[in-house]
Amino acid sequence: MPEKEDKQKILDYLCEALQHTRMASNIDNIKYAEEFGSEYAVIQYDDYSAEKWCDITADSGSAMLADVIYFIRKEW
């Protein structure tokens, strides 16, 4: 098990999987960001009309996956 999880890599794989779904096929990318001591998954859509910021502060990799999927479903 890795000592420190690569959250960007995890988000890249999640984005690729989500792009194959009806619910999230319009997602262009998901980026990891650190701002003001917090961590976020920044979801960008293919029309670049909006960016959604999902708080993933202190999440493990698996908790981050669950939080981002829940966030996207809630927005849908």
mmCIF file of C-alpha atoms in Angstrom:
data_model
loop_
_atom_site.group_PDB
_atom_site.id
_atom_site.type_symbol
_atom_site.label_atom_id
_atom_site.label_comp_id
_atom_site.label_asym_id
_atom_site.label_seq_id
_atom_site.Cartn_x
_atom_site.Cartn_y
_atom_site.Cartn_z
ATOM 1 C CA MET A 1 0.000 0.000 0.000
ATOM 2 C CA PRO A 2 1.410 3.422 -0.900
ATOM 3 C CA GLU A 3 2.399 5.699 1.960
ATOM 4 C CA LYS A 4 0.799 8.737 0.343
ATOM 5 C CA GLU A 5 -2.034 8.324 -2.131
ATOM 6 C CA ASP A 6 -1.786 10.126 -5.468
ATOM 7 C CA LYS A 7 -5.160 11.861 -5.384
ATOM 8 C CA GLN A 8 -4.770 13.371 -8.857
ATOM 9 C CA LYS A 9 -4.124 9.940 -10.351
ATOM 10 C CA ILE A 10 -7.182 8.545 -8.547
ATOM 11 C CA LEU A 11 -9.295 11.445 -9.872
ATOM 12 C CA ASP A 12 -7.978 10.846 -13.397
ATOM 13 C CA TYR A 13 -9.117 7.217 -13.279
ATOM 14 C CA LEU A 14 -12.468 8.232 -11.774
ATOM 15 C CA CYS A 15 -12.999 10.835 -14.495
ATOM 16 C CA GLU A 16 -12.273 8.299 -17.217
ATOM 17 C CA ALA A 17 -14.782 5.856 -15.723
ATOM 18 C CA LEU A 18 -17.453 8.536 -15.243
ATOM 19 C CA GLN A 19 -17.139 9.677 -18.867
ATOM 20 C CA HIS A 20 -18.580 6.298 -19.868
ATOM 21 C CA THR A 21 -21.801 6.915 -17.923
ATOM 22 C CA ARG A 22 -24.962 8.778 -18.965
ATOM 23 C CA MET A 23 -24.890 10.800 -15.771
ATOM 24 C CA ALA A 24 -21.393 12.203 -16.185
ATOM 25 C CA SER A 25 -20.445 11.851 -19.846
ATOM 26 C CA ASN A 26 -20.136 15.648 -20.078
ATOM 27 C CA ILE A 27 -17.287 15.850 -17.544
ATOM 28 C CA ASP A 28 -14.064 16.962 -19.214
ATOM 29 C CA ASN A 29 -11.706 16.520 -16.267
ATOM 30 C CA ILE A 30 -11.417 16.406 -12.506
ATOM 31 C CA LYS A 31 -8.440 18.161 -10.947
ATOM 32 C CA TYR A 32 -7.031 17.990 -7.444
ATOM 33 C CA ALA A 33 -6.537 21.407 -5.826
ATOM 34 C CA GLU A 34 -5.288 22.672 -2.490
ATOM 35 C CA GLU A 35 -6.605 26.092 -1.482
ATOM 36 C CA PHE A 36 -6.420 27.838 1.894
ATOM 37 C CA GLY A 37 -5.540 24.645 3.776
ATOM 38 C CA SER A 38 -8.352 22.605 2.224
ATOM 39 C CA GLU A 39 -8.415 19.990 -0.536
ATOM 40 C CA TYR A 40 -10.855 19.982 -3.442
ATOM 41 C CA ALA A 41 -11.792 17.961 -6.485
ATOM 42 C CA VAL A 42 -12.502 20.538 -9.195
ATOM 43 C CA ILE A 43 -14.936 19.130 -11.745
ATOM 44 C CA GLN A 44 -14.832 20.774 -15.179
ATOM 45 C CA TYR A 45 -17.478 20.091 -17.794
ATOM 46 C CA ASP A 46 -16.817 19.759 -21.524
ATOM 47 C CA ASP A 47 -18.643 22.972 -22.401
ATOM 48 C CA TYR A 48 -16.591 24.847 -19.766
ATOM 49 C CA SER A 49 -19.784 26.555 -18.620
ATOM 50 C CA ALA A 50 -19.170 25.734 -15.004
ATOM 51 C CA GLU A 51 -16.704 24.388 -12.507
ATOM 52 C CA LYS A 52 -17.871 22.574 -9.411
ATOM 53 C CA TRP A 53 -15.666 22.333 -6.316
ATOM 54 C CA CYS A 54 -16.124 19.281 -4.092
ATOM 55 C CA ASP A 55 -14.483 19.453 -0.648
ATOM 56 C CA ILE A 56 -12.329 16.364 -0.119
ATOM 57 C CA THR A 57 -10.269 17.649 2.811
ATOM 58 C CA ALA A 58 -8.815 14.819 4.927
ATOM 59 C CA ASP A 59 -10.368 12.133 2.724
ATOM 60 C CA SER A 60 -8.561 8.904 2.017
ATOM 61 C CA GLY A 61 -8.499 7.844 -1.628
ATOM 62 C CA SER A 62 -11.555 5.610 -1.261
ATOM 63 C CA ALA A 63 -13.490 8.206 0.752
ATOM 64 C CA MET A 64 -12.641 10.786 -1.908
ATOM 65 C CA LEU A 65 -14.114 8.531 -4.615
ATOM 66 C CA ALA A 66 -17.345 8.160 -2.655
ATOM 67 C CA ASP A 67 -17.566 11.898 -1.926
ATOM 68 C CA VAL A 68 -16.982 12.958 -5.536
ATOM 69 C CA ILE A 69 -19.512 10.459 -6.907
ATOM 70 C CA TYR A 70 -22.076 11.542 -4.292
ATOM 71 C CA PHE A 71 -21.420 15.205 -5.156
ATOM 72 C CA ILE A 72 -21.878 14.627 -8.896
ATOM 73 C CA ARG A 73 -25.074 12.623 -8.362
ATOM 74 C CA LYS A 74 -26.467 15.365 -6.140
ATOM 75 C CA GLU A 75 -25.690 17.992 -8.806
ATOM 76 C CA TRP A 76 -27.241 15.888 -11.570
#
